[in-house]
Each structure stands twice: as structure tokens, then as C-alpha cells.
Amino acid sequence: MRRDGAIVRFVAGRFPMPVPAFSIAASLSLQPIGLLGGVSSGEIVVVLVVVLIIFGPKQLPDLARTIGKALQGVRKAADDLKQEIGLDELSRPFTPRRGPPPRQIPPPAPEPVARDPVEEKGGESDE
């Protein structure tokens, strides 16, 4: 690292290029974990360090065991609830039943058209 805060990076076939330290820090930034909704892994590390400081290394195994049992209970309750309301059936892929094709109903026959009586020409007139 140079005195101005830039780190010299060697690229194959090129001269050494100074790279600002903040760009390297940005490239090493920790990505958010999808399970916790926007909580990055860096924040999780900070929380774990604080827990280590508060509870100490002697109580951590008991704390982890208690948290594990609590999560196991929550997971079991969620599975029981899914089974009770039938979400397992909804998650299965739909397979249509195979059977005879539906019967085709023929269209109705056209009704015969009644013709109006035709008056004869040259017949008697009322006048």
C-alpha cells in the first residue's frame, strides 16, 4: 500500500496500476443473505461478536443448544400447521386424470322453416 492510500495492483503484461483502497474494500463487501431479508453477513458477524462478548465463551454452547431447540420446535410447529391445512397437497405438481375423452354433443338439427302461404295471382279480388 502506498502512502496516499492506494494499493498497487499488478496486471499481467502491464505496468503496476494504483487502485484506490475504497474500490478494493467495495469489492470485498459482504453480500446480503436472502434468508434474513436484507441483513448482510457483515452485520451477522457483528451481532455474533457482541453475543460472544456479552455471554462469554463458556455460555455459548448452552446458548446455541437452546437456540437450536427453539428453532427445531418452530420448524416442527410449521410442518404440523402445513400438514393440518393441507399445504403439502398444494405443493405437489398437478397431474391430470386420464380417462375417456368427453362425449361430443352433436349440434341441434336446424328447424324446418315454415313458408308463408303464397297468394295466387289472378285470383278473386275484394274490389
PDB file of C-alpha atoms in Angstrom:
ATOM      1  CA  MET A   1       0.000   0.000   0.000  1.00  0.00           C
ATOM      2  CA  ARG A   2       1.301   3.426  -0.849  1.00  0.00           C
ATOM      3  CA  ARG A   3       1.333   6.452   1.361  1.00  0.00           C
ATOM      4  CA  ASP A   4      -1.663   8.050  -0.426  1.00  0.00           C
ATOM      5  CA  GLY A   5      -3.915   5.087   0.416  1.00  0.00           C
ATOM      6  CA  ALA A   6      -3.788   3.455  -2.997  1.00  0.00           C
ATOM      7  CA  ILE A   7      -2.784  -0.145  -3.406  1.00  0.00           C
ATOM      8  CA  VAL A   8      -0.560  -1.072  -6.321  1.00  0.00           C
ATOM      9  CA  ARG A   9      -2.016  -3.897  -8.370  1.00  0.00           C
ATOM     10  CA  PHE A  10      -0.026  -5.757 -10.998  1.00  0.00           C
ATOM     11  CA  VAL A  11      -1.846  -6.689 -14.160  1.00  0.00           C
ATOM     12  CA  ALA A  12      -0.245  -9.252 -16.442  1.00  0.00           C
ATOM     13  CA  GLY A  13       1.673  -7.539 -19.234  1.00  0.00           C
ATOM     14  CA  ARG A  14       1.053  -4.016 -17.933  1.00  0.00           C
ATOM     15  CA  PHE A  15       2.699  -1.586 -15.630  1.00  0.00           C
ATOM     16  CA  PRO A  16       1.628  -1.536 -11.991  1.00  0.00           C
ATOM     17  CA  MET A  17      -1.639   0.365 -11.645  1.00  0.00           C
ATOM     18  CA  PRO A  18      -2.612   2.210  -8.456  1.00  0.00           C
ATOM     19  CA  VAL A  19      -6.085   1.228  -7.281  1.00  0.00           C
ATOM     20  CA  PRO A  20      -7.905   3.291  -4.658  1.00  0.00           C
ATOM     21  CA  ALA A  21      -8.319   1.449  -1.377  1.00  0.00           C
ATOM     22  CA  PHE A  22     -12.061   2.115  -1.283  1.00  0.00           C
ATOM     23  CA  SER A  23     -12.602   0.172  -4.527  1.00  0.00           C
ATOM     24  CA  ILE A  24     -10.918  -2.887  -3.038  1.00  0.00           C
ATOM     25  CA  ALA A  25     -12.997  -2.522   0.121  1.00  0.00           C
ATOM     26  CA  ALA A  26     -16.116  -2.243  -2.028  1.00  0.00           C
ATOM     27  CA  SER A  27     -15.183  -5.367  -3.963  1.00  0.00           C
ATOM     28  CA  LEU A  28     -14.720  -7.253  -0.692  1.00  0.00           C
ATOM     29  CA  SER A  29     -18.065  -6.063   0.702  1.00  0.00           C
ATOM     30  CA  LEU A  30     -20.249  -8.788   2.050  1.00  0.00           C
ATOM     31  CA  GLN A  31     -23.477  -9.532   0.230  1.00  0.00           C
ATOM     32  CA  PRO A  32     -26.885  -9.667   1.973  1.00  0.00           C
ATOM     33  CA  ILE A  33     -28.184 -13.102   2.853  1.00  0.00           C
ATOM     34  CA  GLY A  34     -31.567 -13.808   1.281  1.00  0.00           C
ATOM     35  CA  LEU A  35     -32.936 -15.719   4.241  1.00  0.00           C
ATOM     36  CA  LEU A  36     -32.813 -12.807   6.651  1.00  0.00           C
ATOM     37  CA  GLY A  37     -34.301 -10.129   4.426  1.00  0.00           C
ATOM     38  CA  GLY A  38     -31.555  -7.605   3.795  1.00  0.00           C
ATOM     39  CA  VAL A  39     -29.285  -8.437   6.724  1.00  0.00           C
ATOM     40  CA  SER A  40     -25.774  -8.740   5.367  1.00  0.00           C
ATOM     41  CA  SER A  41     -23.316 -11.312   6.586  1.00  0.00           C
ATOM     42  CA  GLY A  42     -21.143  -8.495   7.956  1.00  0.00           C
ATOM     43  CA  GLU A  43     -23.966  -7.434  10.250  1.00  0.00           C
ATOM     44  CA  ILE A  44     -24.394 -11.034  11.377  1.00  0.00           C
ATOM     45  CA  VAL A  45     -20.693 -11.203  12.248  1.00  0.00           C
ATOM     46  CA  VAL A  46     -21.014  -8.023  14.333  1.00  0.00           C
ATOM     47  CA  VAL A  47     -24.017  -9.466  16.183  1.00  0.00           C
ATOM     48  CA  LEU A  48     -22.149 -12.713  16.855  1.00  0.00           C
ATOM     49  CA  VAL A  49     -19.152 -10.810  18.240  1.00  0.00           C
ATOM     50  CA  VAL A  50     -21.441  -8.816  20.541  1.00  0.00           C
ATOM     51  CA  VAL A  51     -23.101 -12.052  21.715  1.00  0.00           C
ATOM     52  CA  LEU A  52     -19.665 -13.541  22.376  1.00  0.00           C
ATOM     53  CA  ILE A  53     -18.711 -10.501  24.437  1.00  0.00           C
ATOM     54  CA  ILE A  54     -21.973 -10.492  26.411  1.00  0.00           C
ATOM     55  CA  PHE A  55     -22.316 -14.215  27.149  1.00  0.00           C
ATOM     56  CA  GLY A  56     -18.685 -15.276  27.080  1.00  0.00           C
ATOM     57  CA  PRO A  57     -17.201 -18.419  25.566  1.00  0.00           C
ATOM     58  CA  LYS A  58     -18.361 -20.663  28.430  1.00  0.00           C
ATOM     59  CA  GLN A  59     -22.068 -19.995  27.935  1.00  0.00           C
ATOM     60  CA  LEU A  60     -22.072 -20.070  24.118  1.00  0.00           C
ATOM     61  CA  PRO A  61     -22.584 -23.867  23.775  1.00  0.00           C
ATOM     62  CA  ASP A  62     -25.609 -23.752  26.089  1.00  0.00           C
ATOM     63  CA  LEU A  63     -26.959 -20.711  24.261  1.00  0.00           C
ATOM     64  CA  ALA A  64     -26.503 -22.396  20.869  1.00  0.00           C
ATOM     65  CA  ARG A  65     -28.198 -25.558  22.160  1.00  0.00           C
ATOM     66  CA  THR A  66     -31.165 -23.538  23.446  1.00  0.00           C
ATOM     67  CA  ILE A  67     -31.495 -21.648  20.168  1.00  0.00           C
ATOM     68  CA  GLY A  68     -31.291 -24.925  18.228  1.00  0.00           C
ATOM     69  CA  LYS A  69     -34.074 -26.493  20.291  1.00  0.00           C
ATOM     70  CA  ALA A  70     -36.228 -23.396  19.845  1.00  0.00           C
ATOM     71  CA  LEU A  71     -35.724 -23.430  16.072  1.00  0.00           C
ATOM     72  CA  GLN A  72     -36.491 -27.156  15.973  1.00  0.00           C
ATOM     73  CA  GLY A  73     -39.761 -26.511  17.822  1.00  0.00           C
ATOM     74  CA  VAL A  74     -40.700 -23.690  15.454  1.00  0.00           C
ATOM     75  CA  ARG A  75     -39.896 -25.867  12.432  1.00  0.00           C
ATOM     76  CA  LYS A  76     -41.990 -28.754  13.808  1.00  0.00           C
ATOM     77  CA  ALA A  77     -44.912 -26.418  14.521  1.00  0.00           C
ATOM     78  CA  ALA A  78     -44.714 -25.015  10.980  1.00  0.00           C
ATOM     79  CA  ASP A  79     -44.668 -28.529   9.487  1.00  0.00           C
ATOM     80  CA  ASP A  80     -47.658 -29.553  11.615  1.00  0.00           C
ATOM     81  CA  LEU A  81     -49.546 -26.458  10.515  1.00  0.00           C
ATOM     82  CA  LYS A  82     -48.764 -27.125   6.849  1.00  0.00           C
ATOM     83  CA  GLN A  83     -49.984 -30.705   7.213  1.00  0.00           C
ATOM     84  CA  GLU A  84     -53.128 -29.604   9.036  1.00  0.00           C
ATOM     85  CA  ILE A  85     -54.223 -27.051   6.458  1.00  0.00           C
ATOM     86  CA  GLY A  86     -53.131 -29.179   3.506  1.00  0.00           C
ATOM     87  CA  LEU A  87     -50.306 -27.128   2.007  1.00  0.00           C
ATOM     88  CA  ASP A  88     -48.449 -30.340   1.154  1.00  0.00           C
ATOM     89  CA  GLU A  89     -51.192 -31.242  -1.294  1.00  0.00           C
ATOM     90  CA  LEU A  90     -50.980 -27.837  -2.946  1.00  0.00           C
ATOM     91  CA  SER A  91     -47.232 -28.077  -3.446  1.00  0.00           C
ATOM     92  CA  ARG A  92     -47.449 -31.364  -5.363  1.00  0.00           C
ATOM     93  CA  PRO A  93     -47.434 -30.994  -9.144  1.00  0.00           C
ATOM     94  CA  PHE A  94     -50.812 -31.299 -10.823  1.00  0.00           C
ATOM     95  CA  THR A  95     -51.312 -34.489 -12.803  1.00  0.00           C
ATOM     96  CA  PRO A  96     -54.500 -34.567 -14.866  1.00  0.00           C
ATOM     97  CA  ARG A  97     -56.615 -37.684 -14.690  1.00  0.00           C
ATOM     98  CA  ARG A  98     -56.577 -39.895 -17.740  1.00  0.00           C
ATOM     99  CA  GLY A  99     -59.903 -41.222 -18.845  1.00  0.00           C
ATOM    100  CA  PRO A 100     -62.145 -41.406 -21.863  1.00  0.00           C
ATOM    101  CA  PRO A 101     -62.402 -38.144 -23.757  1.00  0.00           C
ATOM    102  CA  PRO A 102     -65.549 -36.168 -23.064  1.00  0.00           C
ATOM    103  CA  ARG A 103     -68.530 -37.135 -25.174  1.00  0.00           C
ATOM    104  CA  GLN A 104     -69.179 -34.783 -28.057  1.00  0.00           C
ATOM    105  CA  ILE A 105     -72.702 -33.412 -28.124  1.00  0.00           C
ATOM    106  CA  PRO A 106     -73.920 -33.007 -31.698  1.00  0.00           C
ATOM    107  CA  PRO A 107     -75.293 -29.588 -32.593  1.00  0.00           C
ATOM    108  CA  PRO A 108     -79.089 -29.405 -32.736  1.00  0.00           C
ATOM    109  CA  ALA A 109     -80.684 -30.089 -36.106  1.00  0.00           C
ATOM    110  CA  PRO A 110     -81.935 -26.985 -37.879  1.00  0.00           C
ATOM    111  CA  GLU A 111     -85.684 -26.459 -37.572  1.00  0.00           C
ATOM    112  CA  PRO A 112     -87.689 -26.574 -40.803  1.00  0.00           C
ATOM    113  CA  VAL A 113     -88.622 -23.113 -41.968  1.00  0.00           C
ATOM    114  CA  ALA A 114     -92.375 -22.615 -42.397  1.00  0.00           C
ATOM    115  CA  ARG A 115     -93.192 -20.740 -45.566  1.00  0.00           C
ATOM    116  CA  ASP A 116     -95.850 -18.096 -45.768  1.00  0.00           C
ATOM    117  CA  PRO A 117     -98.758 -19.091 -47.976  1.00  0.00           C
ATOM    118  CA  VAL A 118     -98.311 -17.514 -51.353  1.00  0.00           C
ATOM    119  CA  GLU A 119    -101.272 -15.707 -52.751  1.00  0.00           C
ATOM    120  CA  GLU A 120    -102.250 -16.932 -56.113  1.00  0.00           C
ATOM    121  CA  LYS A 121    -102.109 -14.485 -58.949  1.00  0.00           C
ATOM    122  CA  GLY A 122    -105.169 -13.826 -60.895  1.00  0.00           C
ATOM    123  CA  GLY A 123    -107.461 -14.827 -58.118  1.00  0.00           C
ATOM    124  CA  GLU A 124    -110.554 -13.048 -56.982  1.00  0.00           C
ATOM    125  CA  SER A 125    -110.108  -9.629 -55.630  1.00  0.00           C
ATOM    126  CA  ASP A 126    -112.125  -7.909 -52.937  1.00  0.00           C
ATOM    127  CA  GLU A 127    -112.864  -4.899 -55.019  1.00  0.00           C
TER     128      GLU A 127
END
